[in-house]
Amino acid sequence: MSHVNMKENIVIEHVRDDSFKSYGKEITGYDFTRLINMMKKSTEIPEHENVYVASEPILEDDPVKKQIETYFYGEMPAQIGYCNGRNSTLNGLEYHKGSEINIAVTDLVLLLGKVQDIENNTFHSKNVRAFFIPEGTAIELYETTLHFAPCKVQESGFKCIVVLPKGTNEPLEVALAEREKSTDEDHLLFMKNKWLIAHPDRKQLIEKGAYPGIVGDNIEVLF
């Protein structure tokens, strides 16, 4: 059984609990079976760190991509990729303009927050909620939901399919250091359609230009 390690332990809730409703909802009506099977057969979990692929042709060749673009995104282009790894800590929180679909290929835990709780580009980790997502479950994360890489609940790691508006997480056309910033939010822009705040413990993100805006514990999921 997993639990969350911080100075004051928080309960891991289930994605089907009412408490998840303000963060997102479970998606039904689409057949993601082929995508899940392709992920199990064709992708690996790295020994260290996570791997994120924004757009994976093997997944995007599936007919369900067209269905998602037509109905879920209202005839807007989408991309299907994945995130695999052995992560177990918060490290950062991001958001996008447009909902994200996560499909759990393995059991995993998501650490979530709300954009509304960011004040002066600062977010306290005490406002994070942890949700267990069972294998095979597809969820929508609303654009106001802060999230980042999943956390593993088994030693072998996790696999997660990630669907987003096309172009999300691609490199910015103007480098971070060269961008003019006129609002607080401008300091959080990290990649295309990706606003990110990092925990100071995650030096790798900060060195790449992420804003160190998370205060409090760098939450860890133990199992």
mmCIF file of C-alpha atoms in Angstrom:
data_model
loop_
_atom_site.group_PDB
_atom_site.id
_atom_site.type_symbol
_atom_site.label_atom_id
_atom_site.label_comp_id
_atom_site.label_asym_id
_atom_site.label_seq_id
_atom_site.Cartn_x
_atom_site.Cartn_y
_atom_site.Cartn_z
ATOM 1 C CA MET A 1 0.000 0.000 0.000
ATOM 2 C CA SER A 2 1.433 3.390 -0.967
ATOM 3 C CA HIS A 3 1.628 6.425 1.257
ATOM 4 C CA VAL A 4 2.973 9.928 0.895
ATOM 5 C CA ASN A 5 6.057 10.949 2.836
ATOM 6 C CA MET A 6 6.108 14.516 4.160
ATOM 7 C CA LYS A 7 6.188 16.135 7.576
ATOM 8 C CA GLU A 8 2.428 15.721 7.792
ATOM 9 C CA ASN A 9 1.369 12.591 5.882
ATOM 10 C CA ILE A 10 -1.466 13.018 3.402
ATOM 11 C CA VAL A 11 -3.820 10.265 2.335
ATOM 12 C CA ILE A 12 -3.630 8.819 -1.162
ATOM 13 C CA GLU A 13 -7.132 9.177 -2.564
ATOM 14 C CA HIS A 14 -8.674 7.204 -5.428
ATOM 15 C CA VAL A 15 -9.340 8.780 -8.800
ATOM 16 C CA ARG A 16 -12.992 7.742 -8.464
ATOM 17 C CA ASP A 17 -13.414 9.604 -5.169
ATOM 18 C CA ASP A 18 -15.539 12.754 -5.249
ATOM 19 C CA SER A 19 -12.462 14.749 -4.252
ATOM 20 C CA PHE A 20 -11.017 14.251 -7.750
ATOM 21 C CA LYS A 21 -13.893 16.053 -9.450
ATOM 22 C CA SER A 22 -12.311 19.488 -9.164
ATOM 23 C CA TYR A 23 -9.092 18.224 -10.791
ATOM 24 C CA GLY A 24 -10.495 16.142 -13.636
ATOM 25 C CA LYS A 25 -12.678 13.182 -14.496
ATOM 26 C CA GLU A 26 -12.477 9.618 -15.743
ATOM 27 C CA ILE A 27 -12.852 9.277 -19.519
ATOM 28 C CA THR A 28 -15.084 6.638 -21.040
ATOM 29 C CA GLY A 29 -16.331 6.050 -24.568
ATOM 30 C CA TYR A 30 -12.937 5.584 -26.222
ATOM 31 C CA ASP A 31 -11.169 2.265 -26.800
ATOM 32 C CA PHE A 32 -7.593 2.712 -25.605
ATOM 33 C CA THR A 33 -6.859 -1.029 -25.548
ATOM 34 C CA ARG A 34 -4.530 -0.976 -28.555
ATOM 35 C CA LEU A 35 -2.600 2.000 -27.234
ATOM 36 C CA ILE A 36 -2.099 0.296 -23.880
ATOM 37 C CA ASN A 37 -0.963 -2.937 -25.513
ATOM 38 C CA MET A 38 1.494 -1.058 -27.757
ATOM 39 C CA MET A 39 2.907 0.715 -24.725
ATOM 40 C CA LYS A 40 3.422 -2.576 -22.926
ATOM 41 C CA LYS A 41 5.184 -4.163 -25.906
ATOM 42 C CA SER A 42 7.056 -1.275 -27.507
ATOM 43 C CA THR A 43 8.282 1.032 -24.733
ATOM 44 C CA GLU A 44 10.733 0.556 -21.886
ATOM 45 C CA ILE A 45 11.050 1.993 -18.399
ATOM 46 C CA PRO A 46 14.482 3.610 -17.960
ATOM 47 C CA GLU A 47 16.692 2.533 -15.086
ATOM 48 C CA HIS A 48 17.124 6.125 -13.950
ATOM 49 C CA GLU A 49 15.051 9.305 -14.298
ATOM 50 C CA ASN A 50 11.997 9.448 -16.573
ATOM 51 C CA VAL A 51 11.587 9.453 -20.327
ATOM 52 C CA TYR A 52 8.987 11.715 -21.924
ATOM 53 C CA VAL A 53 8.069 11.527 -25.601
ATOM 54 C CA ALA A 54 5.582 14.205 -26.653
ATOM 55 C CA SER A 55 4.578 12.626 -29.975
ATOM 56 C CA GLU A 56 5.028 8.909 -30.669
ATOM 57 C CA PRO A 57 4.148 7.780 -34.227
ATOM 58 C CA ILE A 58 3.412 4.206 -33.147
ATOM 59 C CA LEU A 59 0.669 5.503 -30.853
ATOM 60 C CA GLU A 60 -0.562 8.216 -33.192
ATOM 61 C CA ASP A 61 -1.190 5.700 -35.979
ATOM 62 C CA ASP A 62 -4.090 4.297 -33.973
ATOM 63 C CA PRO A 63 -7.597 5.341 -35.161
ATOM 64 C CA VAL A 64 -8.440 6.553 -31.652
ATOM 65 C CA LYS A 65 -6.270 9.645 -32.285
ATOM 66 C CA LYS A 66 -8.750 10.921 -34.864
ATOM 67 C CA GLN A 67 -11.629 10.268 -32.480
ATOM 68 C CA ILE A 68 -9.893 12.242 -29.726
ATOM 69 C CA GLU A 69 -9.187 15.149 -32.069
ATOM 70 C CA THR A 70 -12.743 15.183 -33.402
ATOM 71 C CA TYR A 71 -14.704 14.785 -30.189
ATOM 72 C CA PHE A 72 -12.515 15.436 -27.124
ATOM 73 C CA TYR A 73 -10.653 18.416 -28.555
ATOM 74 C CA GLY A 74 -13.485 19.652 -30.794
ATOM 75 C CA GLU A 75 -11.703 19.173 -34.122
ATOM 76 C CA MET A 76 -8.381 20.530 -32.894
ATOM 77 C CA PRO A 77 -5.080 18.664 -33.546
ATOM 78 C CA ALA A 78 -3.659 16.563 -30.738
ATOM 79 C CA GLN A 79 -0.509 14.598 -29.999
ATOM 80 C CA ILE A 80 -0.142 11.237 -28.286
ATOM 81 C CA GLY A 81 3.032 10.449 -26.402
ATOM 82 C CA TYR A 82 4.083 8.863 -23.146
ATOM 83 C CA CYS A 83 5.973 9.217 -19.891
ATOM 84 C CA ASN A 84 7.740 6.185 -18.405
ATOM 85 C CA GLY A 85 9.985 6.102 -15.368
ATOM 86 C CA ARG A 86 10.726 5.352 -11.754
ATOM 87 C CA ASN A 87 9.944 8.746 -10.279
ATOM 88 C CA SER A 88 8.597 8.930 -6.744
ATOM 89 C CA THR A 89 8.883 12.640 -5.835
ATOM 90 C CA LEU A 90 6.999 15.846 -6.615
ATOM 91 C CA ASN A 91 9.934 17.870 -8.062
ATOM 92 C CA GLY A 92 7.728 20.300 -9.976
ATOM 93 C CA LEU A 93 4.227 21.198 -11.125
ATOM 94 C CA GLU A 94 3.101 22.278 -14.579
ATOM 95 C CA TYR A 95 -0.062 23.316 -16.357
ATOM 96 C CA HIS A 96 -1.209 23.782 -19.943
ATOM 97 C CA LYS A 97 -3.881 25.813 -21.740
ATOM 98 C CA GLY A 98 -6.132 22.897 -22.654
ATOM 99 C CA SER A 99 -6.965 19.613 -20.945
ATOM 100 C CA GLU A 100 -4.532 16.694 -20.805
ATOM 101 C CA ILE A 101 -5.460 13.013 -21.070
ATOM 102 C CA ASN A 102 -3.499 10.487 -19.021
ATOM 103 C CA ILE A 103 -3.961 6.761 -19.598
ATOM 104 C CA ALA A 104 -2.416 4.598 -16.888
ATOM 105 C CA VAL A 105 -0.633 1.672 -18.537
ATOM 106 C CA THR A 106 0.458 0.592 -15.047
ATOM 107 C CA ASP A 107 -0.863 1.523 -11.631
ATOM 108 C CA LEU A 108 0.485 4.962 -10.660
ATOM 109 C CA VAL A 109 -0.034 7.956 -8.379
ATOM 110 C CA LEU A 110 -0.462 11.554 -9.518
ATOM 111 C CA LEU A 111 0.411 14.499 -7.258
ATOM 112 C CA LEU A 112 -1.962 17.329 -8.142
ATOM 113 C CA GLY A 113 -2.582 20.926 -7.257
ATOM 114 C CA LYS A 114 -4.641 23.865 -8.498
ATOM 115 C CA VAL A 115 -3.521 26.865 -10.505
ATOM 116 C CA GLN A 116 -5.740 28.983 -8.265
ATOM 117 C CA ASP A 117 -3.389 28.270 -5.337
ATOM 118 C CA ILE A 118 -0.391 29.868 -7.064
ATOM 119 C CA GLU A 119 0.227 33.291 -5.505
ATOM 120 C CA ASN A 120 3.059 35.525 -6.674
ATOM 121 C CA ASN A 121 4.436 32.545 -8.594
ATOM 122 C CA THR A 122 4.636 30.543 -5.365
ATOM 123 C CA PHE A 123 2.836 27.306 -4.541
ATOM 124 C CA HIS A 124 2.995 25.496 -1.183
ATOM 125 C CA SER A 125 3.297 21.728 -1.369
ATOM 126 C CA LYS A 126 0.832 21.396 1.539
ATOM 127 C CA ASN A 127 -1.852 22.063 -1.095
ATOM 128 C CA VAL A 128 -0.928 18.955 -3.093
ATOM 129 C CA ARG A 129 -3.396 16.053 -3.246
ATOM 130 C CA ALA A 130 -2.322 12.511 -4.164
ATOM 131 C CA PHE A 131 -4.538 10.267 -6.331
ATOM 132 C CA PHE A 132 -4.140 6.599 -7.199
ATOM 133 C CA ILE A 133 -4.850 5.818 -10.867
ATOM 134 C CA PRO A 134 -5.394 2.076 -11.551
ATOM 135 C CA GLU A 135 -3.922 0.374 -14.602
ATOM 136 C CA GLY A 136 -6.123 0.841 -17.669
ATOM 137 C CA THR A 137 -7.820 4.012 -16.403
ATOM 138 C CA ALA A 138 -8.054 7.076 -18.660
ATOM 139 C CA ILE A 139 -8.546 10.493 -17.089
ATOM 140 C CA GLU A 140 -8.899 14.102 -18.161
ATOM 141 C CA LEU A 141 -6.851 16.641 -16.201
ATOM 142 C CA TYR A 142 -8.421 20.078 -16.461
ATOM 143 C CA GLU A 143 -6.199 22.942 -17.596
ATOM 144 C CA THR A 144 -6.363 24.433 -14.084
ATOM 145 C CA THR A 145 -4.863 21.250 -12.597
ATOM 146 C CA LEU A 146 -1.198 21.353 -11.652
ATOM 147 C CA HIS A 147 0.568 18.069 -12.334
ATOM 148 C CA PHE A 148 3.898 16.590 -13.324
ATOM 149 C CA ALA A 149 5.417 13.157 -13.871
ATOM 150 C CA PRO A 150 3.530 10.246 -12.269
ATOM 151 C CA CYS A 151 4.943 8.424 -9.252
ATOM 152 C CA LYS A 152 5.610 4.707 -9.204
ATOM 153 C CA VAL A 153 3.787 2.331 -6.878
ATOM 154 C CA GLN A 154 5.906 -0.710 -7.726
ATOM 155 C CA GLU A 155 9.652 -1.175 -8.000
ATOM 156 C CA SER A 156 9.551 -1.718 -11.781
ATOM 157 C CA GLY A 157 8.277 1.851 -12.300
ATOM 158 C CA PHE A 158 5.346 3.288 -14.249
ATOM 159 C CA LYS A 159 4.090 3.755 -17.808
ATOM 160 C CA CYS A 160 1.604 6.466 -18.757
ATOM 161 C CA ILE A 161 0.178 7.611 -22.103
ATOM 162 C CA VAL A 162 -0.045 11.403 -22.406
ATOM 163 C CA VAL A 163 -2.387 13.182 -24.846
ATOM 164 C CA LEU A 164 -2.174 16.966 -25.277
ATOM 165 C CA PRO A 165 -2.950 19.722 -27.789
ATOM 166 C CA LYS A 166 -0.479 19.409 -30.655
ATOM 167 C CA GLY A 167 2.784 21.282 -30.127
ATOM 168 C CA THR A 168 2.666 21.221 -26.325
ATOM 169 C CA ASN A 169 6.087 20.715 -24.675
ATOM 170 C CA GLU A 170 8.036 21.566 -27.810
ATOM 171 C CA PRO A 171 10.988 23.982 -27.406
ATOM 172 C CA LEU A 172 10.149 27.680 -27.369
ATOM 173 C CA GLU A 173 10.977 29.634 -30.493
ATOM 174 C CA VAL A 174 12.510 32.384 -28.332
ATOM 175 C CA ALA A 175 14.916 31.159 -25.626
ATOM 176 C CA LEU A 176 13.840 31.643 -22.015
ATOM 177 C CA ALA A 177 16.722 33.986 -21.252
ATOM 178 C CA GLU A 178 15.816 36.201 -24.220
ATOM 179 C CA ARG A 179 12.067 36.423 -23.648
ATOM 180 C CA GLU A 180 10.514 39.670 -22.479
ATOM 181 C CA LYS A 181 8.385 39.151 -19.377
ATOM 182 C CA SER A 182 5.476 41.467 -18.678
ATOM 183 C CA THR A 183 3.358 39.390 -16.255
ATOM 184 C CA ASP A 184 4.056 37.030 -13.356
ATOM 185 C CA GLU A 185 2.928 34.091 -15.466
ATOM 186 C CA ASP A 186 5.550 34.890 -18.105
ATOM 187 C CA HIS A 187 8.230 33.809 -15.616
ATOM 188 C CA LEU A 188 6.678 30.329 -15.473
ATOM 189 C CA LEU A 189 6.630 29.637 -19.213
ATOM 190 C CA PHE A 190 9.100 26.800 -19.787
ATOM 191 C CA MET A 191 8.197 25.226 -23.138
ATOM 192 C CA LYS A 192 5.395 25.689 -25.655
ATOM 193 C CA ASN A 193 2.073 25.573 -23.786
ATOM 194 C CA LYS A 194 3.912 24.509 -20.609
ATOM 195 C CA TRP A 195 4.052 26.700 -17.512
ATOM 196 C CA LEU A 196 6.227 25.158 -14.797
ATOM 197 C CA ILE A 197 7.210 25.780 -11.199
ATOM 198 C CA ALA A 198 9.981 23.682 -9.684
ATOM 199 C CA HIS A 199 10.915 22.617 -6.180
ATOM 200 C CA PRO A 200 14.325 24.037 -5.182
ATOM 201 C CA ASP A 201 15.506 20.470 -4.528
ATOM 202 C CA ARG A 202 15.190 19.727 -8.251
ATOM 203 C CA LYS A 203 18.352 21.492 -9.382
ATOM 204 C CA GLN A 204 18.209 19.955 -12.871
ATOM 205 C CA LEU A 205 14.956 21.767 -13.668
ATOM 206 C CA ILE A 206 16.123 25.086 -12.247
ATOM 207 C CA GLU A 207 19.373 24.906 -14.212
ATOM 208 C CA LYS A 208 17.249 24.570 -17.368
ATOM 209 C CA GLY A 209 15.351 27.736 -16.501
ATOM 210 C CA ALA A 210 12.396 26.477 -14.445
ATOM 211 C CA TYR A 211 11.085 28.949 -11.877
ATOM 212 C CA PRO A 212 11.802 27.729 -8.278
ATOM 213 C CA GLY A 213 8.336 28.484 -6.958
ATOM 214 C CA ILE A 214 7.376 25.454 -4.836
ATOM 215 C CA VAL A 215 7.827 25.877 -1.083
ATOM 216 C CA GLY A 216 7.444 23.182 1.558
ATOM 217 C CA ASP A 217 8.367 19.508 1.355
ATOM 218 C CA ASN A 218 9.362 17.856 -1.897
ATOM 219 C CA ILE A 219 6.708 15.173 -1.452
ATOM 220 C CA GLU A 220 7.739 11.531 -1.893
ATOM 221 C CA VAL A 221 5.449 8.577 -2.564
ATOM 222 C CA LEU A 222 6.526 5.413 -0.747
ATOM 223 C CA PHE A 223 5.117 1.916 -1.238
#
